[in-house]
Amino acid sequence: SQQGEEDPQALSIQEGENATMNCSYKTSINNLQWYRQNSGRGLVHLILIRSNEREKHSGRLRVTLDTSKKSSSLLITASRAADTASYFCATRSPGTYKYIFGTGTRLKVLA
Amino acid sequence: GAGVSQSPSNKVTEKGKDVELRCDPISGHTALYWYRQRLGQGLEFLIYFQGNSAPDKSGLPSDRFSAERTGESVSTLTIQRTQQEDSAVYLCASSLVMDDATNEKLFFGSGTQLSVL
Protein backbone atom coordinates (compact mmCIF):
# COMPACT_ATOMS: atom_id res chain seq x y z
CA SER A 1 0.00 0.00 0.00
CA GLN A 2 1.17 3.51 -0.69
CA GLN A 3 -0.51 4.85 2.39
CA GLY A 4 1.37 6.17 5.34
CA GLU A 5 0.63 4.82 8.76
CA GLU A 6 -0.73 6.78 11.67
CA ASP A 7 -0.97 5.90 15.28
CA PRO A 8 -2.86 5.64 17.38
CA GLN A 9 -5.84 4.68 15.21
CA ALA A 10 -8.11 6.14 17.87
CA LEU A 11 -7.52 8.43 20.82
CA SER A 12 -9.90 9.52 23.55
CA ILE A 13 -8.92 12.29 25.97
CA GLN A 14 -10.47 14.77 28.36
CA GLU A 15 -10.97 18.40 27.44
CA GLY A 16 -7.90 20.43 28.36
CA GLU A 17 -5.47 17.57 27.86
CA ASN A 18 -2.95 17.44 25.04
CA ALA A 19 -3.38 15.07 22.10
CA THR A 20 -0.44 13.61 20.20
CA MET A 21 -0.71 11.63 17.01
CA ASN A 22 2.05 10.20 14.86
CA CYS A 23 2.56 9.62 11.17
CA SER A 24 5.11 7.46 9.40
CA TYR A 25 5.71 7.51 5.66
CA LYS A 26 7.70 5.48 3.18
CA THR A 27 9.48 7.69 0.66
CA SER A 28 11.44 10.94 0.55
CA ILE A 29 9.22 13.98 0.66
CA ASN A 30 8.95 17.65 -0.36
CA ASN A 31 6.57 18.46 2.42
CA LEU A 32 4.22 16.88 4.93
CA GLN A 33 0.80 18.26 5.75
CA TRP A 34 -1.84 17.57 8.35
CA TYR A 35 -5.55 17.66 7.61
CA ARG A 36 -8.67 17.39 9.71
CA GLN A 37 -11.90 15.66 8.71
CA ASN A 38 -15.27 16.05 10.40
CA SER A 39 -18.09 13.60 9.82
CA GLY A 40 -16.36 11.64 7.06
CA ARG A 41 -16.60 14.33 4.40
CA GLY A 42 -14.29 17.09 3.16
CA LEU A 43 -10.87 17.58 4.71
CA VAL A 44 -9.51 20.90 5.91
CA HIS A 45 -5.84 21.82 5.79
CA LEU A 46 -4.24 22.48 9.18
CA ILE A 47 -0.50 22.92 8.75
CA LEU A 48 2.36 22.26 6.33
CA ILE A 49 5.97 21.48 7.22
CA ARG A 50 8.70 21.38 4.59
CA SER A 51 11.31 18.66 4.43
CA ASN A 52 14.04 21.05 5.62
CA GLU A 53 12.07 22.11 8.70
CA ARG A 54 12.03 20.25 12.00
CA GLU A 55 9.24 21.97 13.91
CA LYS A 56 6.39 24.31 13.20
CA HIS A 57 3.69 25.96 15.29
CA SER A 58 0.25 27.31 14.46
CA GLY A 59 -1.97 28.34 17.35
CA ARG A 60 -2.54 25.24 19.50
CA LEU A 61 -0.90 23.01 16.90
CA ARG A 62 2.71 21.87 16.96
CA VAL A 63 4.16 19.68 14.23
CA THR A 64 7.53 17.98 14.23
CA LEU A 65 9.26 16.23 11.36
CA ASP A 66 12.10 13.71 11.50
CA THR A 67 13.12 12.87 7.95
CA SER A 68 15.75 10.35 9.13
CA LYS A 69 12.97 8.31 10.74
CA LYS A 70 10.39 9.22 8.10
CA SER A 71 7.99 10.30 10.78
CA SER A 72 6.00 13.29 11.98
CA SER A 73 3.91 14.11 15.00
CA LEU A 74 1.00 16.47 15.54
CA LEU A 75 0.41 17.86 19.00
CA ILE A 76 -2.85 19.62 19.86
CA THR A 77 -2.53 21.45 23.16
CA ALA A 78 -5.37 22.27 25.55
CA SER A 79 -7.83 20.22 23.53
CA ARG A 80 -11.48 21.18 23.19
CA ALA A 81 -14.58 19.14 22.43
CA ALA A 82 -14.66 20.87 19.05
CA ASP A 83 -11.31 19.22 18.19
CA THR A 84 -13.13 15.89 17.92
CA ALA A 85 -12.42 14.73 14.36
CA SER A 86 -10.18 12.48 12.29
CA TYR A 87 -6.69 13.72 11.55
CA PHE A 88 -4.64 12.69 8.53
CA CYS A 89 -1.09 13.32 7.42
CA ALA A 90 -0.30 13.69 3.72
CA THR A 91 3.03 13.64 1.95
CA ARG A 92 4.23 14.83 -1.42
CA SER A 93 7.35 13.31 -2.91
CA PRO A 94 9.89 15.02 -5.20
CA GLY A 95 9.08 14.78 -8.87
CA THR A 96 5.36 14.34 -8.35
CA TYR A 97 2.39 16.46 -7.36
CA LYS A 98 0.64 13.42 -5.90
CA TYR A 99 -0.29 13.51 -2.21
CA ILE A 100 -0.44 10.24 -0.30
CA PHE A 101 -2.54 10.21 2.86
CA GLY A 102 -2.05 8.27 6.06
CA THR A 103 -4.63 5.97 7.58
CA GLY A 104 -5.79 8.61 10.07
CA THR A 105 -6.26 9.03 13.80
CA ARG A 106 -9.78 9.38 15.21
CA LEU A 107 -9.64 11.83 18.09
CA LYS A 108 -12.45 12.15 20.60
CA VAL A 109 -12.29 14.94 23.17
CA LEU A 110 -14.65 14.45 26.08
CA ALA A 111 -16.18 17.54 27.68
CA GLY B 1 -17.13 29.53 -6.94
CA ALA B 2 -15.68 30.02 -3.50
CA GLY B 3 -14.76 26.40 -2.93
CA VAL B 4 -14.55 22.97 -4.51
CA SER B 5 -17.99 21.77 -5.48
CA GLN B 6 -18.94 18.12 -5.96
CA SER B 7 -22.16 16.67 -7.28
CA PRO B 8 -24.21 14.78 -6.52
CA SER B 9 -23.66 14.74 -2.77
CA ASN B 10 -25.27 11.32 -2.57
CA LYS B 11 -25.78 8.68 -5.26
CA VAL B 12 -27.56 5.37 -4.88
CA THR B 13 -27.25 2.99 -7.80
CA GLU B 14 -27.83 -0.63 -8.66
CA LYS B 15 -25.00 -3.04 -9.20
CA GLY B 16 -23.95 -3.06 -12.85
CA LYS B 17 -25.02 0.51 -13.62
CA ASP B 18 -22.60 3.27 -14.66
CA VAL B 19 -22.22 6.44 -12.57
CA GLU B 20 -20.65 9.84 -13.17
CA LEU B 21 -19.36 12.03 -10.39
CA ARG B 22 -18.57 15.66 -10.99
CA CYS B 23 -16.06 18.05 -9.48
CA ASP B 24 -15.79 21.81 -9.96
CA PRO B 25 -12.42 22.98 -8.65
CA ILE B 26 -11.52 26.41 -7.36
CA SER B 27 -10.99 28.77 -10.27
CA GLY B 28 -7.32 29.06 -11.19
CA HIS B 29 -6.26 25.86 -9.48
CA THR B 30 -4.15 23.87 -11.91
CA ALA B 31 -4.12 20.58 -10.01
CA LEU B 32 -7.15 18.39 -9.38
CA TYR B 33 -7.23 15.16 -7.37
CA TRP B 34 -9.69 12.31 -6.85
CA TYR B 35 -9.58 10.14 -3.74
CA ARG B 36 -11.75 7.29 -2.49
CA GLN B 37 -12.53 6.79 1.18
CA ARG B 38 -14.25 3.66 2.39
CA LEU B 39 -16.11 3.80 5.68
CA GLY B 40 -13.72 4.30 8.58
CA GLN B 41 -10.68 4.14 6.33
CA GLY B 42 -8.04 6.55 5.02
CA LEU B 43 -7.96 8.29 1.66
CA GLU B 44 -7.00 6.16 -1.31
CA PHE B 45 -5.43 8.09 -4.19
CA LEU B 46 -7.14 7.51 -7.53
CA ILE B 47 -5.93 10.06 -10.09
CA TYR B 48 -4.63 13.60 -10.44
CA PHE B 49 -4.52 16.17 -13.21
CA GLN B 50 -1.91 18.92 -13.39
CA GLY B 51 -2.25 21.58 -16.05
CA ASN B 52 -1.70 20.19 -19.53
CA SER B 53 0.44 17.27 -18.35
CA ALA B 54 -0.70 13.69 -18.78
CA PRO B 55 -2.76 12.68 -15.73
CA ASP B 56 -1.33 10.32 -13.13
CA LYS B 57 -3.78 7.41 -13.24
CA SER B 58 -1.69 5.11 -11.07
CA GLY B 59 -4.33 4.83 -8.35
CA LEU B 60 -7.30 3.77 -10.46
CA PRO B 61 -8.26 0.31 -9.11
CA SER B 62 -9.54 -1.19 -12.37
CA ASP B 63 -10.38 -0.34 -15.97
CA ARG B 64 -13.96 0.28 -14.84
CA PHE B 65 -12.72 3.59 -13.45
CA SER B 66 -11.87 6.55 -15.66
CA ALA B 67 -11.68 10.32 -15.28
CA GLU B 68 -11.53 13.33 -17.51
CA ARG B 69 -10.79 16.98 -17.00
CA THR B 70 -11.60 19.78 -19.40
CA GLY B 71 -8.68 22.20 -19.38
CA GLU B 72 -8.27 23.53 -15.86
CA SER B 73 -11.92 23.26 -14.97
CA VAL B 74 -14.52 20.57 -14.36
CA SER B 75 -13.58 16.93 -13.89
CA THR B 76 -15.77 13.85 -14.16
CA LEU B 77 -15.02 10.49 -12.55
CA THR B 78 -16.85 7.64 -14.24
CA ILE B 79 -17.35 4.18 -12.77
CA GLN B 80 -18.69 1.60 -15.18
CA ARG B 81 -20.55 -1.56 -14.20
CA THR B 82 -20.55 -0.60 -10.53
CA GLN B 83 -19.90 -3.23 -7.88
CA GLN B 84 -20.86 -3.21 -4.20
CA GLU B 85 -17.17 -2.81 -3.33
CA ASP B 86 -17.26 0.59 -5.08
CA SER B 87 -19.45 1.96 -2.28
CA ALA B 88 -17.47 4.77 -0.66
CA VAL B 89 -17.14 8.53 -0.42
CA TYR B 90 -15.39 9.96 -3.46
CA LEU B 91 -13.49 13.14 -2.62
CA CYS B 92 -12.18 15.73 -5.02
CA ALA B 93 -9.52 18.31 -4.19
CA SER B 94 -7.81 21.09 -6.06
CA SER B 95 -4.67 23.09 -5.46
CA LEU B 96 -2.53 25.86 -6.84
CA VAL B 97 0.70 24.07 -7.58
CA MET B 98 3.89 25.71 -6.37
CA ASP B 99 7.28 24.33 -7.24
CA ASP B 100 8.76 25.04 -3.83
CA ALA B 101 5.63 23.71 -2.10
CA THR B 102 5.84 26.52 0.47
CA ASN B 103 2.17 27.34 0.72
CA GLU B 104 0.73 24.52 -1.31
CA LYS B 105 -2.33 22.87 0.14
CA LEU B 106 -5.30 20.88 -1.03
CA PHE B 107 -8.82 22.25 -0.88
CA PHE B 108 -11.42 19.50 -0.66
CA GLY B 109 -15.01 19.28 -1.74
CA SER B 110 -17.63 17.69 0.51
CA GLY B 111 -17.53 14.47 -1.43
CA THR B 112 -20.03 12.17 -3.12
CA GLN B 113 -21.35 9.29 -1.05
CA LEU B 114 -21.82 6.41 -3.50
CA SER B 115 -23.93 3.46 -2.45
CA VAL B 116 -24.13 0.45 -4.75
CA LEU B 117 -27.01 -1.87 -3.95
Short mmCIF file of C-alpha atoms in Angstrom, two decimals, chain A:
data_model
loop_
_atom_site.label_atom_id
_atom_site.label_comp_id
_atom_site.label_asym_id
_atom_site.label_seq_id
_atom_site.Cartn_x
_atom_site.Cartn_y
_atom_site.Cartn_z
CA SER A 1 0.00 0.00 0.00
CA GLN A 2 1.17 3.51 -0.69
CA GLN A 3 -0.51 4.85 2.39
CA GLY A 4 1.37 6.17 5.34
CA GLU A 5 0.63 4.82 8.76
CA GLU A 6 -0.73 6.78 11.67
CA ASP A 7 -0.97 5.90 15.28
CA PRO A 8 -2.86 5.64 17.38
CA GLN A 9 -5.84 4.68 15.21
CA ALA A 10 -8.11 6.14 17.87
CA LEU A 11 -7.52 8.43 20.82
CA SER A 12 -9.90 9.52 23.55
CA ILE A 13 -8.92 12.29 25.97
CA GLN A 14 -10.47 14.77 28.36
CA GLU A 15 -10.97 18.40 27.44
CA GLY A 16 -7.90 20.43 28.36
CA GLU A 17 -5.47 17.57 27.86
CA ASN A 18 -2.95 17.44 25.04
CA ALA A 19 -3.38 15.07 22.10
CA THR A 20 -0.44 13.61 20.20
CA MET A 21 -0.71 11.63 17.01
CA ASN A 22 2.05 10.20 14.86
CA CYS A 23 2.56 9.62 11.17
CA SER A 24 5.11 7.46 9.40
CA TYR A 25 5.71 7.51 5.66
CA LYS A 26 7.70 5.48 3.18
CA THR A 27 9.48 7.69 0.66
CA SER A 28 11.44 10.94 0.55
CA ILE A 29 9.22 13.98 0.66
CA ASN A 30 8.95 17.65 -0.36
CA ASN A 31 6.57 18.46 2.42
CA LEU A 32 4.22 16.88 4.93
CA GLN A 33 0.80 18.26 5.75
CA TRP A 34 -1.84 17.57 8.35
CA TYR A 35 -5.55 17.66 7.61
CA ARG A 36 -8.67 17.39 9.71
CA GLN A 37 -11.90 15.66 8.71
CA ASN A 38 -15.27 16.05 10.40
CA SER A 39 -18.09 13.60 9.82
CA GLY A 40 -16.36 11.64 7.06
CA ARG A 41 -16.60 14.33 4.40
CA GLY A 42 -14.29 17.09 3.16
CA LEU A 43 -10.87 17.58 4.71
CA VAL A 44 -9.51 20.90 5.91
CA HIS A 45 -5.84 21.82 5.79
CA LEU A 46 -4.24 22.48 9.18
CA ILE A 47 -0.50 22.92 8.75
CA LEU A 48 2.36 22.26 6.33
CA ILE A 49 5.97 21.48 7.22
CA ARG A 50 8.70 21.38 4.59
CA SER A 51 11.31 18.66 4.43
CA ASN A 52 14.04 21.05 5.62
CA GLU A 53 12.07 22.11 8.70
CA ARG A 54 12.03 20.25 12.00
CA GLU A 55 9.24 21.97 13.91
CA LYS A 56 6.39 24.31 13.20
CA HIS A 57 3.69 25.96 15.29
CA SER A 58 0.25 27.31 14.46
CA GLY A 59 -1.97 28.34 17.35
CA ARG A 60 -2.54 25.24 19.50
CA LEU A 61 -0.90 23.01 16.90
CA ARG A 62 2.71 21.87 16.96
CA VAL A 63 4.16 19.68 14.23
CA THR A 64 7.53 17.98 14.23
CA LEU A 65 9.26 16.23 11.36
CA ASP A 66 12.10 13.71 11.50
CA THR A 67 13.12 12.87 7.95
CA SER A 68 15.75 10.35 9.13
CA LYS A 69 12.97 8.31 10.74
CA LYS A 70 10.39 9.22 8.10
CA SER A 71 7.99 10.30 10.78
CA SER A 72 6.00 13.29 11.98
CA SER A 73 3.91 14.11 15.00
CA LEU A 74 1.00 16.47 15.54
CA LEU A 75 0.41 17.86 19.00
CA ILE A 76 -2.85 19.62 19.86
CA THR A 77 -2.53 21.45 23.16
CA ALA A 78 -5.37 22.27 25.55
CA SER A 79 -7.83 20.22 23.53
CA ARG A 80 -11.48 21.18 23.19
CA ALA A 81 -14.58 19.14 22.43
CA ALA A 82 -14.66 20.87 19.05
CA ASP A 83 -11.31 19.22 18.19
CA THR A 84 -13.13 15.89 17.92
CA ALA A 85 -12.42 14.73 14.36
CA SER A 86 -10.18 12.48 12.29
CA TYR A 87 -6.69 13.72 11.55
CA PHE A 88 -4.64 12.69 8.53
CA CYS A 89 -1.09 13.32 7.42
CA ALA A 90 -0.30 13.69 3.72
CA THR A 91 3.03 13.64 1.95
CA ARG A 92 4.23 14.83 -1.42
CA SER A 93 7.35 13.31 -2.91
CA PRO A 94 9.89 15.02 -5.20
CA GLY A 95 9.08 14.78 -8.87
CA THR A 96 5.36 14.34 -8.35
CA TYR A 97 2.39 16.46 -7.36
CA LYS A 98 0.64 13.42 -5.90
CA TYR A 99 -0.29 13.51 -2.21
CA ILE A 100 -0.44 10.24 -0.30
CA PHE A 101 -2.54 10.21 2.86
CA GLY A 102 -2.05 8.27 6.06
CA THR A 103 -4.63 5.97 7.58
CA GLY A 104 -5.79 8.61 10.07
CA THR A 105 -6.26 9.03 13.80
CA ARG A 106 -9.78 9.38 15.21
CA LEU A 107 -9.64 11.83 18.09
CA LYS A 108 -12.45 12.15 20.60
CA VAL A 109 -12.29 14.94 23.17
CA LEU A 110 -14.65 14.45 26.08
CA ALA A 111 -16.18 17.54 27.68
#
